Coordinates of N, CA and C in Angstrom, one line a residue:
M695 N -44.4 17.1 6.6 CA -43.1 17.1 6.0 C -42.6 15.3 6.4
R696 N -41.6 14.7 5.0 CA -41.5 13.5 5.0 C -40.0 13.3 5.6
Y697 N -39.6 12.1 6.5 CA -38.4 12.2 7.1 C -37.9 10.7 6.3
A698 N -36.1 10.9 6.6 CA -35.8 9.4 5.7 C -35.4 8.8 6.8
V699 N -36.0 7.5 6.9 CA -35.6 6.8 7.9 C -34.1 5.7 7.5
R700 N -32.9 6.4 8.6 CA -32.4 5.1 8.5 C -32.1 3.4 8.6
D701 N -30.9 2.7 7.7 CA -31.7 1.5 8.1 C -30.9 0.8 9.2
P702 N -31.1 0.5 10.3 CA -30.5 -0.3 11.1 C -29.5 -0.9 11.3
S703 N -29.6 -1.6 10.1 CA -28.1 -2.2 9.7 C -27.5 -2.0 8.5
A704 N -27.5 -0.9 8.9 CA -26.6 -0.1 7.6 C -25.4 0.5 9.0
P705 N -24.1 0.3 8.6 CA -23.0 0.6 9.2 C -22.7 2.0 9.7
E706 N -22.7 2.1 10.8 CA -22.7 3.7 10.7 C -21.0 3.5 10.2
P707 N -21.2 5.3 9.9 CA -20.0 5.8 8.9 C -18.8 5.9 10.6
M708 N -17.6 6.5 10.0 CA -16.5 6.0 11.1 C -16.6 7.3 11.3
H709 N -16.6 8.1 12.5 CA -16.1 8.8 13.1 C -14.4 9.4 12.0
I710 N -14.9 10.5 11.8 CA -13.7 11.5 11.3 C -13.8 13.2 12.0
D711 N -11.9 13.3 12.4 CA -11.8 14.7 12.8 C -11.9 15.6 11.8
P712 N -12.3 16.6 11.3 CA -12.8 17.0 10.2 C -11.0 18.0 10.0
T713 N -10.1 17.9 11.1 CA -8.9 18.9 11.1 C -7.6 17.8 11.1
H714 N -8.6 16.9 10.9 CA -6.9 15.7 11.3 C -6.2 15.4 9.8
I715 N -5.1 15.3 9.4 CA -4.9 14.8 8.5 C -4.6 13.1 9.1
Y716 N -5.1 12.6 6.9 CA -5.1 11.4 6.7 C -4.2 10.7 5.5
A717 N -4.4 9.4 5.4 CA -3.8 9.0 4.0 C -4.4 7.8 3.2
V718 N -4.2 8.7 2.2 CA -5.2 7.6 0.8 C -3.7 7.0 0.4
A719 N -4.2 5.6 0.3 CA -4.1 5.3 -0.4 C -4.4 4.3 -2.2
T720 N -4.4 4.4 -3.2 CA -5.4 3.5 -4.3 C -3.6 3.3 -5.0
G721 N -4.1 2.6 -5.6 CA -3.1 1.7 -6.8 C -3.6 0.4 -7.8
D722 N -3.6 -0.1 -9.0 CA -3.7 -0.7 -9.2 C -2.3 -1.6 -9.8
I723 N -2.8 -2.7 -10.4 CA -2.6 -3.9 -10.9 C -1.5 -3.3 -12.4
V724 N 0.2 -3.4 -12.0 CA 0.4 -3.4 -13.6 C 0.4 -4.2 -14.9
G725 N -0.2 -4.2 -15.3 CA -0.2 -5.2 -16.6 C -1.0 -6.7 -16.6
S726 N -2.2 -6.2 -15.6 CA -3.2 -7.2 -14.9 C -3.6 -7.9 -16.1
T727 N -3.5 -7.1 -18.0 CA -5.2 -7.5 -18.4 C -3.9 -8.0 -19.2
T728 N -2.8 -8.1 -19.5 CA -2.2 -9.8 -20.3 C -2.2 -10.9 -19.7
L729 N -2.0 -11.1 -18.0 CA -2.5 -12.1 -16.8 C -3.1 -12.9 -18.1
S730 N -3.0 -14.1 -17.8 CA -3.4 -15.8 -18.5 C -4.4 -16.1 -18.0
T731 N -4.9 -16.7 -18.9 CA -6.9 -17.2 -18.6 C -6.5 -18.1 -17.4
T732 N -5.8 -18.4 -17.0 CA -5.4 -19.1 -15.9 C -5.1 -18.2 -14.6
D733 N -4.0 -17.1 -14.9 CA -4.0 -16.6 -13.5 C -4.9 -15.8 -13.0
R734 N -5.6 -15.4 -14.1 CA -6.7 -13.6 -13.8 C -7.4 -14.4 -13.1
P735 N -8.2 -15.0 -12.7 CA -8.6 -15.4 -11.4 C -8.1 -15.8 -10.4
K736 N -7.1 -15.4 -10.3 CA -6.9 -15.4 -8.9 C -6.0 -14.9 -8.7
L737 N -5.7 -13.8 -9.5 CA -5.9 -12.2 -9.2 C -5.8 -11.8 -7.9
R738 N -7.7 -11.5 -7.9 CA -7.6 -10.9 -6.2 C -7.9 -11.2 -5.3
E739 N -7.2 -13.4 -5.7 CA -7.0 -13.6 -4.1 C -6.0 -13.2 -3.5
V740 N -5.0 -13.0 -4.8 CA -4.1 -12.5 -4.7 C -3.8 -11.1 -4.1
M741 N -4.5 -9.8 -3.8 CA -4.4 -9.2 -3.8 C -5.6 -8.8 -2.3
R742 N -6.4 -10.0 -1.9 CA -7.1 -10.0 -0.7 C -6.5 -10.5 -0.1
Q743 N -5.9 -11.5 -0.2 CA -4.6 -12.0 1.4 C -3.8 -10.6 1.2
A744 N -3.4 -10.4 0.1 CA -2.2 -9.0 1.2 C -3.0 -7.7 1.5
G745 N -3.7 -7.8 1.3 CA -4.6 -6.6 1.8 C -5.0 -7.8 3.6
D746 N -5.5 -8.2 3.3 CA -5.9 -9.2 5.4 C -4.5 -9.1 5.5
R747 N -3.4 -9.0 5.1 CA -2.3 -9.5 5.9 C -2.0 -7.8 6.4
I748 N -2.1 -7.0 5.7 CA -1.6 -5.6 6.2 C -2.3 -5.4 7.7
V749 N -3.4 -5.7 7.9 CA -5.0 -5.0 8.6 C -4.7 -6.1 9.9
E750 N -4.1 -7.2 9.2 CA -3.6 -7.9 11.2 C -2.0 -7.4 11.1
L751 N -1.1 -6.7 10.1 CA 0.1 -6.3 10.8 C 0.1 -5.2 11.4
W752 N -0.1 -4.4 11.1 CA -0.8 -3.3 11.9 C -2.5 -2.4 11.6
P753 N -2.4 -3.8 12.7 CA -4.0 -2.9 12.9 C -5.1 -1.5 13.7
E754 N -3.5 -1.2 14.1 CA -3.5 0.4 14.5 C -3.6 1.3 13.5
D755 N -2.7 1.0 12.9 CA -2.5 2.0 11.6 C -3.9 2.0 10.6
L756 N -4.8 0.7 10.3 CA -5.4 0.6 9.7 C -7.4 0.2 10.4
P757 N -7.7 1.0 10.5 CA -9.5 1.2 10.7 C -10.0 0.3 10.1
V758 N -9.6 -0.2 8.6 CA -11.1 -0.7 8.4 C -10.0 -1.4 6.6
A759 N -10.7 -2.8 6.6 CA -10.4 -3.5 5.7 C -9.6 -3.2 4.5
A760 N -8.3 -3.0 3.3 CA -8.2 -2.6 2.5 C -9.0 -3.1 1.8
A761 N -9.9 -2.2 0.1 CA -11.0 -2.6 -0.4 C -9.6 -2.8 -1.7
L762 N -11.3 -3.2 -2.1 CA -10.6 -4.1 -3.4 C -11.6 -3.9 -4.0
F763 N -11.5 -3.4 -5.7 CA -12.7 -2.6 -6.3 C -12.2 -2.7 -8.3
A764 N -13.3 -2.4 -9.2 CA -12.6 -2.1 -10.3 C -12.3 -3.2 -10.8
G765 N -12.1 -4.4 -10.7 CA -11.3 -5.7 -10.8 C -9.5 -5.6 -10.6
D766 N -8.8 -4.7 -10.8 CA -7.4 -4.2 -10.1 C -7.5 -3.5 -9.2
R767 N -7.6 -3.2 -8.9 CA -7.9 -1.4 -7.5 C -7.6 -2.3 -6.6
W768 N -7.4 -1.3 -5.6 CA -7.3 -2.0 -4.2 C -6.9 -0.3 -4.1
Q769 N -7.2 -0.1 -2.6 CA -7.4 2.1 -1.9 C -7.3 0.7 0.1
I770 N -6.3 2.1 0.1 CA -6.3 1.4 2.4 C -5.6 2.6 2.4
F771 N -6.9 3.3 3.6 CA -6.8 4.3 4.4 C -6.4 4.1 5.5
T772 N -5.6 5.2 6.2 CA -5.3 5.2 7.7 C -5.2 6.8 8.1
P773 N -5.2 6.7 9.5 CA -5.2 8.2 9.9 C -3.9 8.5 10.4
H774 N -2.9 7.5 10.0 CA -1.7 7.7 10.5 C -0.2 8.2 9.2
P775 N -0.3 9.1 8.3 CA 0.4 9.5 7.8 C 1.6 8.8 7.1
G776 N 2.0 9.0 9.0 CA 3.7 8.5 8.8 C 3.4 6.6 8.8
S777 N 2.8 5.9 8.7 CA 3.0 4.1 8.5 C 2.4 3.9 7.2
L778 N 1.9 4.9 6.6 CA 1.2 4.7 5.3 C 2.3 4.2 4.5
L779 N 3.3 5.1 3.9 CA 4.6 3.8 2.8 C 4.9 2.9 3.2
R780 N 5.7 2.5 5.1 CA 6.0 1.1 4.8 C 5.0 0.2 5.1
I781 N 4.1 0.9 5.2 CA 2.6 -0.1 5.1 C 2.8 -0.6 3.4
A782 N 2.6 -0.3 2.5 CA 2.3 0.4 0.7 C 3.1 0.0 0.4
V783 N 4.8 -0.5 1.2 CA 5.8 -1.3 0.2 C 5.7 -2.3 0.5
Y784 N 5.6 -2.7 2.0 CA 5.2 -4.4 2.2 C 4.1 -4.6 1.3
Y785 N 2.9 -4.4 1.1 CA 1.6 -4.4 0.5 C 2.1 -4.9 -1.0
R786 N 2.8 -4.2 -1.8 CA 3.8 -3.9 -3.3 C 4.6 -5.4 -3.0
A787 N 5.1 -5.1 -1.5 CA 6.5 -6.6 -2.1 C 5.7 -7.7 -1.6
A788 N 4.2 -8.3 -1.1 CA 3.8 -9.3 -1.1 C 2.6 -8.9 -2.4
L789 N 3.1 -8.7 -3.3 CA 2.1 -8.9 -4.5 C 3.8 -9.6 -5.7
I790 N 4.6 -9.1 -5.1 CA 6.1 -9.7 -6.1 C 5.4 -10.3 -6.1
A791 N 6.2 -10.6 -4.6 CA 6.3 -12.4 -3.9 C 5.6 -13.5 -4.8
S792 N 3.8 -12.9 -4.8 CA 3.2 -14.1 -5.3 C 3.5 -14.8 -6.0
D793 N 2.6 -15.6 -5.6 CA 3.1 -16.3 -6.8 C 2.2 -16.2 -8.5
L794 N 1.9 -15.0 -8.5 CA 1.1 -14.3 -9.8 C 2.7 -13.3 -10.0
G795 N 3.9 -13.0 -10.0 CA 4.2 -12.0 -9.2 C 3.9 -10.7 -10.2
I796 N 3.5 -10.4 -9.3 CA 2.9 -9.1 -9.9 C 3.5 -7.5 -9.0
D797 N 2.8 -7.0 -10.1 CA 3.4 -5.7 -9.7 C 2.3 -4.3 -10.0
T798 N 2.4 -3.3 -8.9 CA 1.1 -2.1 -8.8 C 1.7 -0.8 -9.0
R799 N 1.1 -0.1 -9.5 CA 1.1 1.5 -9.2 C 1.1 2.0 -8.1
M800 N 0.9 2.8 -7.5 CA 0.4 3.9 -6.1 C 0.1 5.6 -6.4
A801 N -1.1 5.7 -5.7 CA -1.1 6.7 -5.4 C -1.5 7.4 -4.6
I802 N -0.4 8.1 -3.8 CA -0.4 8.7 -1.9 C -1.2 9.8 -2.4
G803 N -2.4 10.5 -1.2 CA -2.9 11.5 -1.3 C -2.9 11.7 0.3
I804 N -2.4 12.6 0.9 CA -2.9 13.0 2.0 C -3.0 14.5 2.6
G805 N -4.3 14.6 3.9 CA -4.7 15.5 3.6 C -5.9 15.2 4.6
T806 N -6.8 16.2 4.5 CA -8.2 16.2 5.5 C -8.9 15.1 5.4
V807 N -9.8 15.0 5.2 CA -10.8 13.7 5.2 C -12.9 14.2 6.0
D808 N -13.4 13.8 4.4 CA -14.9 14.8 4.9 C -15.8 13.5 5.1
Y809 N -15.6 12.2 4.8 CA -16.4 10.7 5.1 C -16.2 10.0 4.9
I810 N -16.3 8.8 5.5 CA -16.0 7.1 5.2 C -17.2 6.5 5.7
P811 N -18.1 5.8 5.3 CA -18.5 4.9 5.4 C -17.4 3.7 6.5
E812 N -18.3 3.0 7.8 CA -17.8 1.6 8.2 C -16.8 0.9 7.7
A813 N -17.8 0.2 6.0 CA -17.3 -0.8 5.7 C -16.8 -0.9 4.2
N814 N -16.6 0.2 3.4 CA -16.1 0.9 2.3 C -15.9 2.0 2.2
I815 N -14.1 1.9 2.3 CA -13.3 3.4 2.2 C -13.2 4.1 0.2
V816 N -13.9 3.0 -0.3 CA -13.9 3.3 -2.4 C -15.3 4.3 -1.7
E817 N -15.8 4.5 -1.2 CA -16.6 5.7 -1.0 C -16.7 6.5 -0.1
G818 N -15.5 6.9 0.2 CA -14.9 8.0 0.9 C -14.8 9.4 0.7
E819 N -15.3 10.2 1.1 CA -14.3 11.9 0.9 C -14.0 12.4 1.9
G820 N -13.1 13.1 0.3 CA -12.3 15.0 1.2 C -10.9 14.6 0.6
P821 N -10.4 15.5 0.8 CA -9.4 15.6 0.1 C -8.4 14.9 -0.7
A822 N -7.6 13.5 0.6 CA -7.1 13.1 0.8 C -8.0 11.6 -0.4
F823 N -8.6 11.5 -0.4 CA -9.3 10.6 -1.2 C -9.5 11.1 -2.4
R824 N -9.7 11.9 -2.9 CA -9.4 13.0 -3.7 C -8.9 13.0 -4.8
R825 N -7.9 13.1 -4.2 CA -5.4 13.3 -4.2 C -5.2 12.0 -4.8
S826 N -5.5 11.1 -4.4 CA -5.2 9.6 -3.6 C -5.2 9.1 -5.4
G827 N -7.2 8.9 -5.4 CA -7.8 8.8 -6.5 C -7.6 9.5 -8.2
R828 N -7.7 10.6 -8.1 CA -7.7 11.2 -9.2 C -5.9 11.0 -9.8
T829 N -5.5 11.6 -9.0 CA -3.4 11.3 -9.3 C -3.3 9.4 -9.8
L830 N -4.0 8.9 -9.0 CA -3.7 7.4 -9.8 C -4.3 7.5 -11.5
D831 N -5.5 7.7 -11.3 CA -6.7 8.1 -13.1 C -5.7 8.9 -13.9
G832 N -4.7 9.9 -13.4 CA -4.0 10.8 -14.1 C -2.6 9.8 -15.0
M833 N -1.8 8.3 -14.1 CA -0.9 8.3 -14.2 C -0.3 7.7 -15.6
G834 N 0.8 7.6 -16.0 CA 0.8 6.7 -17.5 C 1.4 5.0 -17.4
K835 N 1.1 4.7 -17.7 CA 1.4 2.9 -18.2 C 2.8 3.1 -17.3
G836 N 2.8 1.5 -16.6 CA 4.6 1.3 -16.2 C 3.9 1.9 -14.8
G837 N 5.2 1.5 -14.3 CA 5.5 1.7 -12.9 C 5.8 2.7 -11.9
A838 N 5.3 3.4 -11.0 CA 4.7 4.7 -10.4 C 4.4 4.7 -9.0
M839 N 5.2 5.6 -8.3 CA 4.8 5.9 -7.1 C 4.4 7.6 -6.6
V840 N 3.2 7.6 -6.1 CA 3.5 9.6 -6.4 C 2.8 10.3 -5.1
V841 N 3.3 11.2 -4.2 CA 2.6 11.5 -3.6 C 1.5 13.0 -3.4
R842 N 0.4 13.0 -3.6 CA -0.4 14.5 -3.5 C -0.7 14.6 -2.0
A843 N 0.2 15.7 -1.2 CA -0.3 16.8 -0.4 C -1.0 18.2 -0.5
G844 N -1.7 18.1 -1.5 CA -2.2 20.1 -1.3 C -0.8 21.1 -1.7
D845 N -1.2 21.8 -1.7 CA 0.4 22.4 -1.2 C 1.2 23.1 -0.3
D846 N 1.2 21.5 0.2 CA 2.7 20.9 1.3 C 4.3 20.8 0.9
P847 N 4.9 21.7 1.5 CA 6.2 22.1 0.7 C 6.6 20.9 0.9
R848 N 6.2 19.9 1.3 CA 7.4 18.5 1.3 C 6.9 17.8 0.3
E849 N 5.8 17.9 -0.2 CA 5.9 17.3 -1.4 C 6.4 17.1 -2.7
P850 N 6.9 18.1 -3.0 CA 7.8 18.0 -4.5 C 9.6 16.7 -4.4
A851 N 10.4 17.4 -3.1 CA 11.3 16.7 -2.6 C 10.6 15.0 -2.5
W852 N 9.5 14.6 -1.5 CA 9.0 13.3 -1.8 C 8.8 12.8 -3.2
N853 N 7.9 13.3 -4.1 CA 8.2 12.7 -5.2 C 9.3 12.7 -5.7
G854 N 10.5 13.0 -5.6 CA 11.9 12.6 -6.2 C 12.7 11.5 -5.3
A855 N 12.7 11.1 -4.5 CA 12.7 10.3 -3.8 C 11.6 8.8 -4.0
L856 N 10.1 9.0 -3.9 CA 9.5 8.0 -4.4 C 9.9 8.0 -5.3
R857 N 10.2 8.4 -7.1 CA 10.7 7.9 -8.1 C 11.6 7.1 -8.0
L858 N 12.1 7.4 -7.4 CA 14.0 6.6 -7.1 C 13.4 5.2 -6.5
L859 N 13.3 5.4 -5.3 CA 12.2 4.0 -5.0 C 11.3 3.0 -6.4
D860 N 10.4 3.5 -6.4 CA 10.0 3.3 -7.6 C 11.1 2.4 -8.8
A861 N 11.8 2.9 -9.0 CA 12.5 2.3 -9.8 C 13.7 1.3 -9.2
L862 N 14.0 1.7 -7.6 CA 14.7 0.8 -7.7 C 13.9 -1.1 -7.5
I863 N 12.6 -0.2 -7.2 CA 11.9 -1.6 -7.0 C 11.9 -1.8 -8.1
R864 N 11.6 -1.8 -9.3 CA 11.6 -2.5 -10.9 C 12.5 -2.8 -11.2
H865 N 13.6 -2.5 -10.6 CA 14.2 -2.6 -12.2 C 15.8 -4.0 -10.8
Q866 N 15.2 -3.8 -9.1 CA 16.4 -4.3 -8.5 C 15.4 -5.8 -8.0
W867 N 14.3 -5.7 -7.9 CA 13.9 -6.8 -6.5 C 12.7 -7.4 -7.6
T868 N 13.5 -9.3 -7.1 CA 13.1 -10.7 -7.6 C 12.1 -11.1 -6.3
P869 N 10.8 -12.1 -6.8 CA 10.2 -12.2 -5.9 C 10.9 -12.4 -4.5
S870 N 12.2 -13.1 -4.4 CA 13.3 -13.5 -3.4 C 13.0 -12.5 -2.9
R871 N 13.9 -11.6 -3.7 CA 14.2 -10.4 -3.0 C 12.7 -9.5 -2.2
A872 N 11.8 -9.9 -3.0 CA 10.6 -9.0 -2.3 C 9.9 -9.5 -1.3
R873 N 10.0 -11.4 -1.2 CA 10.1 -12.1 0.0 C 10.2 -11.4 1.1
A874 N 11.9 -11.0 0.9 CA 12.7 -11.2 2.2 C 11.7 -9.5 2.7
V875 N 11.8 -8.5 1.5 CA 11.0 -7.4 2.3 C 10.1 -7.8 3.0
T876 N 9.0 -8.5 2.5 CA 8.1 -8.8 3.6 C 8.2 -8.9 4.8
G877 N 9.3 -9.7 5.4 CA 10.1 -9.7 6.6 C 10.5 -8.6 7.1
A878 N 11.4 -7.9 6.4 CA 12.1 -6.8 7.2 C 11.3 -5.7 7.3
T879 N 10.4 -5.4 6.5 CA 9.2 -4.5 7.2 C 8.4 -4.3 8.1
R880 N 8.2 -5.5 8.2 CA 7.3 -6.3 9.4 C 8.3 -6.0 10.8
G881 N 9.5 -5.9 11.1 CA 10.0 -5.8 11.5 C 11.5 -7.8 12.5
L882 N 11.3 -8.4 11.2 CA 11.0 -9.5 11.7 C 13.4 -10.1 11.5
T883 N 13.7 -10.9 12.5 CA 15.4 -11.2 12.2 C 15.2 -11.6 10.9
Q884 N 16.8 -12.2 10.4 CA 16.8 -12.2 9.5 C 16.8 -14.0 9.1
E885 N 17.1 -14.9 10.7 CA 16.7 -16.0 10.6 C 15.3 -16.1 10.9
Q886 N 14.3 -15.5 11.5 CA 13.1 -15.4 11.0 C 12.2 -15.4 9.7
I887 N 13.0 -14.2 9.4 CA 12.9 -14.6 7.3 C 12.9 -15.4 6.8
G888 N 14.4 -16.2 7.2 CA 14.5 -17.6 6.6 C 13.6 -18.7 6.3
H889 N 12.3 -18.7 7.7 CA 11.1 -19.6 8.0 C 9.8 -18.7 6.7
L890 N 10.5 -17.9 6.2 CA 9.3 -17.8 4.8 C 9.0 -18.7 3.8
W891 N 10.3 -18.7 3.4 CA 10.4 -20.2 2.8 C 10.0 -21.2 2.6
A892 N 9.5 -21.9 2.4 CA 9.3 -23.9 2.5 C 10.2 -24.1 1.8
P893 N 10.9 -25.3 1.8 CA 11.9 -25.3 2.9 C 13.0 -23.7 3.7
S894 N 13.2 -23.6 4.7 CA 13.7 -22.4 5.1 C 14.6 -22.4 4.9
I895 N 14.9 -21.0 4.5 CA 16.5 -20.9 3.8 C 17.3 -20.2 4.7
T896 N 18.9 -20.1 4.4 CA 19.8 -19.8 5.8 C 19.8 -18.3 6.4
Q897 N 20.6 -17.7 7.4 CA 20.3 -16.5 7.2 C 21.0 -15.1 6.3
Q898 N 22.6 -16.1 6.0 CA 23.5 -15.6 5.2 C 22.7 -15.7 3.7
S899 N 22.3 -16.0 3.3 CA 20.6 -16.3 1.7 C 20.1 -14.9 1.9
V900 N 19.1 -14.8 3.6 CA 17.9 -13.7 3.9 C 19.0 -12.5 3.4
A901 N 20.5 -12.3 3.9 CA 20.9 -10.9 4.4 C 21.3 -10.8 2.6
D902 N 21.4 -11.8 1.8 CA 22.2 -11.5 0.4 C 21.1 -10.8 -0.5
H903 N 19.8 -11.3 -0.5 CA 18.5 -11.0 -1.1 C 18.2 -9.8 -0.6
L904 N 18.3 -9.2 0.8 CA 17.7 -8.1 1.4 C 19.1 -7.0 0.9
A905 N 20.3 -7.2 0.6 CA 21.7 -6.7 0.4 C 21.3 -6.7 -1.3
E906 N 20.2 -7.3 -2.0 CA 20.6 -7.0 -3.7 C 19.1 -5.9 -3.4
A907 N 18.1 -6.6 -2.9 CA 16.7 -5.3 -2.8 C 17.4 -4.4 -2.1
E908 N 18.4 -3.3 -1.5 CA 18.8 -2.0 -1.1 C 18.3 -2.2 0.2
W909 N 18.0 -2.9 0.7 CA 17.2 -2.3 2.2 C 17.1 -1.8 2.9
K910 N 18.4 -1.9 3.0 CA 18.4 -0.4 3.7 C 18.5 0.4 3.5
A911 N 18.6 1.2 2.6 CA 18.3 2.3 1.6 C 17.5 2.9 1.8
I912 N 16.4 1.4 1.8 CA 14.8 1.5 1.5 C 14.0 2.2 3.1
D913 N 14.8 0.6 4.4 CA 14.2 0.7 5.3 C 14.4 2.5 5.9
D914 N 16.2 3.1 5.5 CA 16.3 4.3 6.4 C 15.5 5.4 5.1
L915 N 14.8 5.3 3.9 CA 13.8 6.4 3.5 C 12.0 6.1 4.0
L916 N 12.0 4.7 4.8 CA 11.5 4.2 5.5 C 10.2 5.8 6.7
A917 N 11.5 5.0 7.3 CA 11.9 6.2 9.0 C 12.1 7.4 8.8
T918 N 12.7 7.9 7.3 CA 12.1 9.3 8.0 C 11.2 9.7 6.9
W919 N 10.1 9.1 6.3 CA 8.5 9.6 6.0 C 7.9 9.6 7.1
S920 N 8.8 8.4 8.2 CA 7.8 8.6 9.7 C 7.6 9.5 10.3
R921 N 9.0 10.0 10.2 CA 9.3 10.8 11.1 C 9.1 11.8 10.2
D922 N 8.6 12.2 8.4 CA 8.3 13.5 8.5 C 7.1 13.9 8.2
W923 N 5.8 12.5 8.0 CA 4.4 13.0 7.9 C 4.1 12.4 9.8
Q924 N 4.5 12.2 10.7 CA 4.0 11.6 11.5 C 3.1 12.8 11.7

């Protein structure tokens, strides 16, 4: 009888609790194929920087790095579904605030997970991954935020809320408003947010950007999501 020998240099799979509820967000860049030949090489770097930043800011919620794949797709995984929407909104804001001014669609899958390699969440298996990936594949063109949670009764109401959030972001956010939101999502004061610009801007200017981005309403929504999916 022959036995497979595991490569000792291969990463161990993550420990997964088969009864735990996880969350996965998968997204792609809106209009990536229309980027200029000058901007297209910058796309992956902008996405990578935003992905690295969320891991730095939320290390307890993101046990593995954000993944980039298929040119313009990204994926994040968390064992804490209540934290996911705030992280995803930060990621979207960071892309809009970047020099490329790009936006993203995203599909959130909530459910159990069967398996995930330590260093490659793109190869993760289980309901949360399938719901996220297949939902993104089935989306039409344009901006969208969707959650799929199986037969969870909270799903329909949250999809209504996410449609409104998506419309607000697409129609209200400018790069400057999005930059202000990247600070607000991580709890910075308005004075601290002002230093995200070079040169710095005033606290009043930050307050104006946040008001025009409808940050108070968004923050309330993020808090409700956190309570609902904790």
